[in-house]
Amino acid sequence: MSDALKHECGIALIRLLKPLDYYKKKYGSAFYGVNKMYLMMEKQHNRGQDGAGFASIKLDTSPGERYISRVRSIAQQPIQDIFAQINERINEEITKHPEYKDNTELQKKHIPYVGELLLGHVRYGTFGKNSVESVHPFLRQNNWMHRNLIVAGNFNMTNVNELFDNLIDLGQHPKEKADTITVMEKIGHFLDDAVAKIYKDLKKEGYSKIECSPLIAERLKLSKILKRAAKNWDGGYAMAGLLGHGDSFVLRDPAGIRPTYYYKDDEVVVVASERPVIQTVFNVAFEDVKELDPGHAIITKKSGETKIKKILEPLERKACSFERIYFSRGSDAEIYKERKELGRLLMPKVLEAIGNDTENTVFSFIPNTAETSFYGMIDTVEEHLNAKKTKSILDGNGKLSAERVTEILSERPRIEKIAIKDVKLRTFITEDSSRDDLVAHVYDVTYGVIKSTDNLVIIDDSIVRGTTLKKSIIKMMDRLNPKKIVVVSSAPQIRYPDCYGIDMANLESLVAFRAALELLRDNDQYHTVEDVYKKCLEQVHLNDKNVVNYVKEIYNNFTDEQISDKIAELLSDEDVNAEVKIIFQPVENLHKACPKNLGDWYFTGDYPTDGGNRVVNRAFINFYEGNKERAY
């Protein structure tokens, strides 16, 4: 993607169901779980590269023995940094105590990070906040084993202010307003409550204080705690948690916005944000990895018993389509097929834009994640050419020479790698004029393959802000001197901010929104902006469920094509010689290609939760008033 999007976190949970000695004997190491967690986090590093964290819990430890370990990093390569620290600590202990080397009992007792329950997290920092304290997993400590809570998630809550106020109403004094802290404290409150109630019941039944502890672990109902804690959450989330005594859970939001997959056999329970990660790391088949249903949690008790429980009533399924277009690894069998289909569905519009002149057109893509859509596009070009070849041969009525038939059959799509991303380049100068020149060189181009009579068709995943297209890609493509540059987006026009975890928090940075404003100016309709502002202001004090997305009115008077043409105009400087055309995927085609992931609020403004309309409302007010604050 030319406009990189951030903050699509990844979670990984592993519960080993056998004693550590089992893995030592079968796989050669008691560190089997740690090694698998390293692979799972590395396979999801595409979901977050600013920070990473790891936590582990040892089961059935004696009082006085450390049973929780956690390490977090915001180093340049945080996953490698975490596991280098873990490895160093393990080696240090084994060097000091050679008797630990082949003794899993001693390893578990004395070496940190060696446990049966492991939780990993990778993240992007957002809004300039990327201290190590912001990195998951978060830990809520207590001297009661059952009240220790570790939380990590791929999520964003739209109503964090309301949740914060709820905690205050409960008598708590949260140390900050961050949604992770707020969510953890909400779960923690009901966990404390449940533990206290069970303890009180056990005392009435005549058990001693020391006898109560294992019985609390048995009787604790995580599903009930989660139902109470999550009742008022509004957002997209895959929330993972570990309790100190060994229970674990992963809860998915009721609209299925954030992805969650799991696998279970007699050795492990595994949960991750992506299916192919589990497939690859544990070498299991596609059909063995299940998707967690929206509103449900996968809960594993300390005993190893695992159940899927409905926590919240599922809403209409609105799984995030950006997962399929961009964030998730393209090695997933379904995602690969969907991305190819996105490219294929765009071809009629592309052929129209180039006047069906495939002979004088070069096809390429923006590296790296648009490559699969590109293959789908090329499949359709080949189908078009095969139909053309068949017609030419049939029109010859058997009178064509061998040379002419060979000439007809030899026509192929002209495929070239035109855009090359220079990943080493960093824009270290902040002064605008100098910085723009550096940004212009983030992409390089392949010279010598484009003629002045050629069209150049280049596909991108999506166009968000358009900054890199304007300042780098289109300018660099123009240096090749093509007749026409056709930029194709496999996603529709992004018109509205996201509020469920993707770093698209305001309106004015979206090039489709800026294009609509220009069209309003051009057509003497700019009063619509003030009309929408007034409607938004009137809704500020309404309950979320009563808020209407009036920002849609900004786009209502224009066709998709008019907005696309205005975007092309905005992204083409005066010094660009080629004609520039921009083609976006229609929303209906997105739904055809990704039928299970119909979450399209950034394109349509149809938010899957009540909080979404409040966020877009606030984002528009912020834009109108020149307020740079976050809308949620």
XYZ file of C-alpha atoms in Angstrom:
632
model
C 0.000 0.000 0.000
C 1.434 3.359 -0.958
C -0.260 5.059 2.036
C 0.754 2.758 4.873
C -1.930 2.189 7.475
C -1.014 1.362 11.043
C -2.416 -0.111 14.244
C -3.699 -3.503 13.297
C -2.356 -5.480 16.251
C -1.748 -9.208 16.369
C -2.383 -11.590 19.273
C -1.105 -15.115 19.883
C -2.078 -17.435 22.729
C -0.706 -20.915 23.408
C -1.883 -23.259 26.133
C 0.178 -26.435 26.486
C -2.136 -29.259 27.590
C 0.599 -31.760 28.563
C 3.369 -31.547 31.179
C 6.546 -29.839 29.918
C 8.403 -33.166 30.058
C 6.082 -34.472 27.309
C 7.324 -31.776 24.873
C 10.921 -32.382 25.942
C 10.588 -36.077 25.051
C 8.563 -35.617 21.854
C 10.068 -32.402 20.424
C 13.445 -32.313 22.160
C 12.871 -29.211 24.281
C 10.886 -28.008 27.276
C 11.009 -24.605 25.513
C 8.597 -25.894 22.833
C 5.942 -23.307 23.791
C 8.407 -20.399 23.794
C 9.769 -21.440 20.385
C 6.267 -21.717 18.899
C 5.313 -18.326 20.340
C 8.372 -16.741 18.714
C 7.291 -18.141 15.333
C 3.668 -17.036 15.803
C 4.701 -13.490 16.650
C 7.188 -13.313 13.780
C 4.543 -14.577 11.358
C 2.303 -11.692 12.508
C 4.905 -8.932 12.580
C 3.118 -7.443 9.546
C 0.389 -6.468 12.039
C 2.640 -4.327 14.236
C 6.286 -3.373 14.221
C 6.533 -0.614 16.834
C 6.242 -2.784 19.916
C 5.861 -6.368 21.081
C 5.203 -8.148 24.354
C 5.221 -11.659 25.797
C 3.870 -13.099 29.038
C 3.867 -16.615 30.469
C 2.292 -18.388 33.417
C 3.550 -21.540 35.136
C 0.856 -23.853 36.474
C 0.853 -25.461 39.942
C 3.819 -23.613 41.419
C 4.559 -23.637 45.148
C 4.091 -20.489 47.273
C 7.173 -18.296 47.022
C 7.965 -19.370 43.459
C 7.612 -16.885 40.651
C 4.892 -18.012 38.242
C 4.297 -14.957 36.009
C 6.939 -13.616 33.600
C 6.545 -10.707 31.218
C 8.816 -8.873 28.800
C 7.978 -5.956 26.475
C 10.005 -4.007 23.934
C 9.860 -0.961 21.672
C 13.295 -1.655 20.143
C 13.711 -1.271 16.387
C 13.077 -5.021 16.024
C 10.934 -5.638 19.101
C 10.117 -9.334 18.565
C 13.776 -10.259 18.111
C 14.667 -8.088 21.112
C 12.136 -9.858 23.360
C 13.265 -13.339 22.449
C 16.947 -12.359 22.628
C 16.274 -11.291 26.231
C 14.403 -14.526 26.966
C 17.133 -16.642 25.368
C 19.853 -14.782 27.248
C 18.076 -15.343 30.555
C 17.517 -19.054 29.864
C 21.158 -19.575 28.833
C 22.385 -17.615 31.852
C 20.443 -19.873 34.235
C 21.572 -23.086 32.517
C 25.216 -21.906 32.485
C 25.039 -21.134 36.213
C 23.186 -24.362 36.965
C 24.187 -27.164 34.543
C 21.860 -29.520 36.454
C 18.886 -27.667 34.904
C 19.841 -28.621 31.352
C 17.939 -31.911 31.025
C 15.601 -31.561 33.968
C 12.248 -30.038 33.007
C 11.091 -29.932 36.617
C 14.048 -27.739 37.627
C 13.709 -25.631 34.470
C 10.079 -24.883 35.220
C 10.842 -24.138 38.865
C 13.839 -21.845 38.351
C 13.886 -20.482 34.778
C 11.530 -17.602 33.871
C 9.301 -17.733 30.747
C 9.118 -21.545 30.819
C 5.409 -22.134 31.422
C 2.313 -23.853 30.078
C 0.355 -20.693 29.255
C 1.819 -18.083 26.886
C 0.495 -14.818 25.436
C 2.152 -12.723 22.728
C 1.267 -9.385 21.150
C 2.568 -7.184 18.341
C 1.392 -3.609 17.886
C 1.752 -0.305 16.098
C 1.880 2.800 18.256
C -0.797 5.392 17.489
C -1.074 9.135 17.983
C 2.597 9.481 18.913
C 2.267 7.312 22.024
C 4.743 4.474 21.899
C 6.397 4.150 25.299
C 7.058 0.656 26.610
C 4.256 1.228 29.155
C 1.803 1.328 26.231
C 2.869 -2.108 24.982
C 0.706 -5.166 25.676
C 0.354 -7.496 27.533
C -0.852 -5.427 30.492
C -0.600 -6.907 33.971
C -2.919 -6.372 36.944
C -1.126 -7.800 39.968
C -2.492 -9.208 43.199
C -1.280 -11.470 45.985
C -4.235 -13.761 45.315
C -3.203 -15.970 42.416
C -6.721 -15.898 40.911
C -6.829 -12.091 40.853
C -3.711 -11.689 38.731
C -4.871 -10.694 35.271
C -2.850 -10.368 32.063
C -4.584 -8.750 29.069
C -3.578 -8.157 25.440
C -5.803 -7.369 22.481
C -6.306 -6.263 18.929
C -8.953 -3.651 19.579
C -10.258 -0.162 19.876
C -13.221 1.010 21.941
C -15.283 3.946 20.678
C -16.763 4.679 24.132
C -13.656 4.737 26.329
C -14.878 7.889 28.130
C -18.098 6.162 29.155
C -16.178 3.048 30.265
C -13.791 5.223 32.290
C -16.730 6.919 34.015
C -18.234 3.484 34.760
C -15.055 2.544 36.642
C -15.271 5.726 38.698
C -18.915 4.893 39.475
C -17.702 1.513 40.741
C -15.444 3.371 43.188
C -12.175 2.766 41.298
C -9.427 5.317 40.622
C -7.966 4.343 37.215
C -4.421 5.582 36.647
C -5.147 6.595 33.019
C -7.878 6.704 30.380
C -6.258 4.392 27.814
C -8.774 1.837 26.571
C -6.506 -1.120 27.432
C -6.274 -0.026 31.069
C -10.013 0.684 31.163
C -10.917 -2.713 29.720
C -8.489 -4.558 32.002
C -9.799 -2.795 35.115
C -13.394 -3.582 34.111
C -12.575 -7.301 33.778
C -10.486 -7.074 36.946
C -13.351 -5.546 38.944
C -15.734 -8.405 38.123
C -12.936 -10.955 38.603
C -12.311 -9.605 42.128
C -16.025 -9.664 42.773
C -16.395 -13.289 41.615
C -13.362 -14.499 43.616
C -14.627 -12.766 46.786
C -18.093 -14.297 46.380
C -16.767 -17.841 45.806
C -14.408 -17.470 48.787
C -17.302 -16.356 50.990
C -19.403 -19.350 49.852
C -16.519 -21.776 50.512
C -15.979 -20.393 54.013
C -19.695 -20.953 54.717
C -19.248 -24.545 53.508
C -16.552 -25.020 56.146
C -13.374 -24.993 54.036
C -10.162 -23.555 55.502
C -8.476 -20.565 53.839
C -5.739 -22.740 52.333
C -8.272 -25.267 51.006
C -10.214 -22.503 49.250
C -7.578 -21.621 46.673
C -7.825 -24.663 44.332
C -11.615 -24.698 44.741
C -11.859 -21.034 43.648
C -9.970 -21.981 40.461
C -12.453 -24.791 39.809
C -15.602 -22.770 40.466
C -14.615 -19.517 38.765
C -16.804 -18.934 35.695
C -14.876 -16.780 33.232
C -17.863 -16.594 30.887
C -19.941 -14.904 33.600
C -17.132 -12.421 34.387
C -16.755 -11.553 30.684
C -20.521 -11.085 30.218
C -20.591 -8.553 33.039
C -17.367 -6.775 31.993
C -18.088 -6.542 28.249
C -21.757 -5.578 28.514
C -21.185 -1.906 27.564
C -18.139 -2.249 25.304
C -18.579 -0.569 21.917
C -15.809 -1.300 19.446
C -13.968 -3.924 17.474
C -11.899 -6.355 19.511
C -10.185 -9.681 19.924
C -9.402 -9.602 23.641
C -7.072 -12.173 25.210
C -6.554 -12.697 28.920
C -4.747 -14.995 31.356
C -5.529 -15.495 35.044
C -2.689 -16.181 37.460
C -3.868 -19.686 38.376
C -4.037 -20.781 34.702
C -7.447 -20.007 33.145
C -7.366 -18.190 29.783
C -9.795 -16.612 27.314
C -10.025 -14.869 23.975
C -13.223 -12.870 23.335
C -14.300 -11.574 19.907
C -16.563 -8.537 19.418
C -20.243 -9.192 18.535
C -19.970 -7.749 14.996
C -16.878 -9.855 14.249
C -14.930 -6.718 13.293
C -11.560 -8.036 14.441
C -10.421 -11.509 13.332
C -9.804 -14.472 15.657
C -8.841 -18.058 14.749
C -8.172 -21.084 16.940
C -6.898 -24.663 16.812
C -7.066 -27.416 19.420
C -5.712 -30.943 19.681
C -4.663 -33.097 22.636
C -1.344 -31.197 22.995
C -2.214 -27.507 22.538
C -4.883 -24.839 22.359
C -3.768 -22.044 20.022
C -5.432 -18.716 19.191
C -4.166 -16.062 16.759
C -5.296 -13.113 14.657
C -4.594 -15.002 11.432
C -5.331 -18.518 10.214
C -2.156 -19.192 8.143
C 0.005 -18.343 11.157
C -1.476 -21.308 13.042
C -1.380 -23.483 9.915
C 2.302 -22.807 9.286
C 3.626 -22.874 12.865
C 1.744 -26.045 13.871
C 1.643 -27.646 10.394
C -2.114 -28.200 10.365
C -4.700 -28.176 7.581
C -6.826 -25.167 6.611
C -10.041 -26.855 7.781
C -8.557 -27.679 11.213
C -8.208 -23.982 12.086
C -11.588 -22.567 13.078
C -12.828 -18.982 13.127
C -14.166 -17.852 16.504
C -17.773 -16.731 16.119
C -18.604 -13.057 16.851
C -19.635 -12.399 20.454
C -18.078 -15.695 21.580
C -15.051 -16.534 23.709
C -12.760 -19.538 23.670
C -12.154 -20.330 27.344
C -9.617 -22.835 28.661
C -9.771 -23.743 32.328
C -6.668 -24.563 34.372
C -7.732 -28.215 34.051
C -7.303 -27.963 30.241
C -11.036 -28.166 29.531
C -11.773 -25.877 26.572
C -15.181 -24.511 25.619
C -16.589 -21.951 23.194
C -19.091 -19.771 25.085
C -21.479 -17.093 23.812
C -20.692 -13.961 25.840
C -22.568 -11.254 23.910
C -25.462 -11.512 21.484
C -23.948 -11.396 17.970
C -24.806 -8.366 15.824
C -24.997 -8.350 12.022
C -21.607 -9.702 10.952
C -19.411 -6.823 9.776
C -15.933 -8.321 9.713
C -13.369 -5.716 8.616
C -12.806 -5.851 4.848
C -9.422 -4.113 5.248
C -8.227 -7.355 6.834
C -8.747 -9.020 3.474
C -7.502 -6.137 1.317
C -4.379 -5.256 3.256
C -3.632 -6.274 6.858
C -3.812 -10.062 6.885
C -1.138 -12.224 5.332
C -1.920 -13.062 1.726
C -0.834 -16.672 2.304
C -4.288 -17.472 3.721
C -6.072 -19.591 1.087
C -9.298 -17.560 1.237
C -7.570 -14.167 1.337
C -5.351 -15.032 -1.648
C -8.427 -15.981 -3.684
C -10.301 -12.837 -2.578
C -7.435 -10.501 -3.481
C -7.168 -12.045 -6.940
C -10.916 -11.564 -7.365
C -10.587 -7.879 -6.388
C -8.124 -7.427 -9.256
C -10.245 -9.423 -11.686
C -13.413 -7.407 -10.986
C -11.641 -4.126 -11.811
C -10.680 -5.077 -15.366
C -13.805 -3.940 -17.257
C -13.205 -0.381 -16.004
C -9.479 -0.630 -16.779
C -10.103 -1.856 -20.341
C -12.534 1.016 -20.839
C -9.915 3.517 -19.569
C -7.285 2.260 -22.048
C -9.762 1.903 -24.931
C -9.129 -1.881 -24.983
C -5.622 -1.118 -26.269
C -3.709 -3.878 -24.462
C -0.985 -3.844 -27.103
C 0.125 -0.367 -26.014
C -0.389 -0.833 -22.274
C 2.045 -1.911 -19.563
C 0.546 -3.442 -16.403
C 2.263 -3.226 -13.016
C 1.586 -2.909 -9.264
C 2.641 -1.015 -6.161
C 4.727 -3.440 -4.104
C 4.126 -5.479 -2.062
C 0.595 -6.287 -0.969
C -1.094 -5.279 -4.241
C 0.745 -8.079 -6.055
C -2.012 -10.690 -5.584
C -4.735 -8.361 -6.921
C -2.408 -7.702 -9.846
C -2.376 -11.426 -10.700
C -6.180 -11.422 -10.756
C -6.145 -8.393 -13.035
C -3.699 -10.073 -15.418
C -5.785 -13.288 -15.510
C -8.644 -11.170 -16.856
C -6.401 -9.402 -19.386
C -5.368 -12.837 -20.671
C -9.029 -13.911 -20.933
C -9.717 -10.712 -22.915
C -6.764 -11.393 -25.242
C -7.743 -15.055 -25.722
C -11.231 -13.968 -26.802
C -9.664 -11.437 -29.178
C -7.264 -14.067 -30.610
C -10.074 -16.579 -31.105
C -12.145 -14.005 -32.979
C -9.188 -13.007 -35.207
C -8.507 -16.643 -36.145
C -12.176 -17.435 -36.780
C -12.547 -14.275 -38.871
C -9.733 -15.605 -41.085
C -11.999 -18.482 -42.247
C -9.048 -20.872 -42.382
C -7.144 -18.648 -44.845
C -4.579 -17.190 -42.434
C -0.903 -17.980 -43.002
C 1.074 -19.806 -40.299
C 3.043 -16.594 -39.711
C -0.169 -14.596 -39.154
C -1.578 -17.216 -36.748
C 1.709 -17.181 -34.818
C 1.576 -13.384 -34.731
C -1.980 -13.438 -33.377
C -1.159 -16.078 -30.747
C 2.002 -14.291 -29.593
C 0.171 -11.289 -28.122
C 0.589 -11.300 -24.339
C -0.165 -8.799 -21.570
C 2.830 -6.533 -21.114
C 3.777 -7.102 -17.484
C 6.660 -5.186 -15.909
C 7.872 -4.392 -12.403
C 7.768 -0.612 -12.697
C 7.559 0.641 -9.089
C 10.313 -0.361 -6.693
C 10.101 0.683 -3.050
C 13.355 1.818 -1.480
C 12.693 0.513 2.026
C 15.981 1.909 3.353
C 15.055 5.511 2.602
C 14.034 7.621 5.600
C 12.819 11.218 5.515
C 14.971 12.656 8.305
C 14.536 16.369 7.431
C 11.356 18.004 8.711
C 11.518 21.236 6.674
C 8.709 20.886 4.092
C 10.533 21.778 0.882
C 13.468 19.445 1.566
C 11.238 16.710 2.945
C 9.029 16.671 -0.161
C 12.038 16.011 -2.352
C 13.042 13.072 -0.142
C 9.486 11.671 -0.106
C 9.462 11.833 -3.915
C 12.270 9.265 -3.953
C 10.733 6.675 -1.622
C 9.762 4.795 -4.825
C 12.091 4.214 -7.747
C 11.060 3.143 -11.253
C 12.297 0.790 -13.947
C 13.516 2.725 -16.973
C 13.545 1.651 -20.601
C 10.339 -0.417 -20.835
C 7.715 2.307 -21.419
C 7.259 4.018 -24.790
C 5.703 7.455 -25.242
C 2.709 5.798 -26.964
C 2.045 3.507 -23.963
C -0.535 3.564 -21.234
C 0.750 2.585 -17.806
C -1.738 0.755 -15.548
C -0.592 0.364 -11.952
C -2.662 -1.245 -9.184
C -2.556 -0.304 -5.491
C -4.393 -1.877 -2.518
C -6.170 1.325 -1.624
C -5.743 5.065 -1.701
C -6.187 6.649 1.712
C -4.478 10.019 1.925
C -2.918 9.985 -1.526
C 0.251 11.642 -0.208
C 2.732 9.081 -1.552
C 0.885 8.865 -4.871
C 1.054 12.641 -5.310
C 4.541 13.302 -4.019
C 6.287 10.171 -5.268
C 4.588 7.521 -7.398
C 2.776 9.588 -10.047
C 5.769 11.905 -10.450
C 8.183 8.991 -10.798
C 5.863 7.222 -13.281
C 5.619 10.420 -15.296
C 9.413 10.396 -15.726
C 8.936 7.314 -17.911
C 6.962 9.520 -20.309
C 3.821 7.371 -20.771
C 0.833 8.696 -22.683
C -1.534 7.925 -19.798
C -1.170 6.763 -16.192
C -4.105 4.717 -14.843
C -3.892 4.169 -11.076
C -6.218 1.373 -9.972
C -7.321 0.871 -6.358
C -8.489 -2.630 -5.410
C -10.463 -0.965 -2.570
C -13.307 1.561 -2.933
C -12.927 5.266 -2.069
C -12.157 5.706 1.640
C -14.604 8.423 2.703
C -14.995 8.052 6.474
C -12.663 7.604 9.457
C -12.192 4.264 11.161
C -12.711 3.948 14.907
C -12.134 0.238 15.496
C -8.356 0.040 15.438
C -7.052 1.296 12.068
C -5.073 4.536 12.114
C -7.574 6.627 10.103
C -8.921 8.931 12.785
C -9.810 12.146 10.961
C -11.663 13.216 7.838
C -9.502 15.932 6.355
C -6.578 13.577 5.707
C -8.735 11.384 3.423
C -8.267 12.355 -0.220
C -11.859 11.319 -1.127
C -13.213 13.754 1.471
C -10.972 16.560 0.155
C -12.149 15.790 -3.396
C -15.811 16.012 -2.332
C -15.141 19.408 -0.704
C -13.554 20.659 -3.938
C -16.569 19.476 -5.922
C -18.879 21.324 -3.522
C -16.814 24.492 -4.108
C -16.805 23.988 -7.884
C -20.586 23.600 -7.939
C -21.448 26.471 -5.539
C -22.692 23.930 -2.957
C -20.163 24.547 -0.188
C -23.011 25.644 2.116
C -23.600 21.868 2.534
C -20.516 21.798 4.785
C -22.052 24.281 7.231
C -25.428 22.502 7.043
C -23.780 19.188 7.986
C -21.803 20.889 10.774
C -25.012 22.244 12.315
C -26.679 18.821 12.115
C -23.646 17.244 13.786
C -23.658 19.839 16.590
C -27.334 19.148 17.259
C -26.467 15.482 17.904
C -23.603 15.941 20.372
C -25.714 15.217 23.447
C -27.780 12.391 21.945
C -27.378 8.754 22.931
C -25.154 6.912 20.457
C -28.042 4.809 19.143
C -29.875 8.010 18.050
C -26.959 9.623 16.191
C -27.228 9.753 12.369
C -24.233 9.906 10.012
C -25.044 13.195 8.254
C -21.507 13.340 6.814
C -22.861 11.169 3.991
C -24.508 14.359 2.642
C -21.067 15.686 1.679
C -20.920 12.994 -1.029
C -24.600 12.675 -1.965
C -24.658 15.028 -4.977
C -21.745 13.411 -6.809
C -21.168 10.128 -8.605
C -18.259 7.851 -7.720
C -16.722 8.728 -11.080
C -16.891 12.490 -10.420
C -15.122 12.012 -7.086
C -12.517 9.714 -8.690
C -11.799 12.283 -11.408
C -11.433 15.038 -8.799
C -9.037 12.827 -6.795
C -6.952 12.354 -9.973
C -6.887 16.144 -10.379
C -5.811 16.678 -6.735
C -3.025 14.101 -7.012
C -1.587 15.419 -10.289
C 0.773 18.384 -10.058
C 1.014 20.860 -12.927
C 4.408 19.412 -13.880
C 2.908 15.953 -14.590
C 2.690 15.578 -18.379
C 0.762 12.313 -18.694
C -3.013 12.166 -18.439
C -3.855 10.671 -15.032
C -6.927 8.517 -14.461
C -7.834 6.911 -11.103
C -10.170 3.920 -10.879
C -11.654 2.661 -7.609
C -13.309 -0.650 -6.827
C -17.112 -0.325 -6.544
C -18.418 -1.317 -3.076
C -20.676 -4.007 -4.578
C -17.626 -5.672 -6.172
C -15.787 -5.597 -2.837
C -18.702 -7.531 -1.328
C -18.631 -10.015 -4.210
C -14.911 -10.638 -3.692
C -15.001 -10.745 0.139
C -18.470 -12.147 0.938
C -17.662 -13.027 4.564
C -16.108 -9.661 5.437
C -18.802 -7.089 4.762
C -17.498 -4.418 7.161
C -17.308 -1.418 4.820
C -17.904 1.637 7.053
C -14.791 3.487 5.810
C -16.280 3.345 2.274
C -20.021 3.665 2.969
C -20.307 5.333 6.388
C -22.459 2.407 7.592
C -20.839 1.815 10.999
C -21.429 -1.586 12.635
C -21.813 -0.237 16.189
C -23.674 2.760 17.607
C -20.414 4.407 18.637
C -19.276 4.683 15.012
C -21.835 7.371 14.125
C -20.817 9.412 17.186
C -17.168 9.190 16.085
C -17.812 10.346 12.506
C -20.024 13.113 13.918
C -17.180 14.291 16.188
C -14.618 13.921 13.376
C -16.646 16.296 11.188
C -17.027 18.838 14.007
C -13.267 18.641 14.593
C -12.607 19.205 10.864
C -14.976 22.193 10.675
C -13.558 23.813 13.809
C -9.930 23.110 12.864
C -9.542 20.946 15.953
C -6.773 18.331 15.621
C -8.012 16.201 18.523
C -8.780 12.523 18.149
C -12.502 11.891 17.509
C -12.725 9.028 20.031
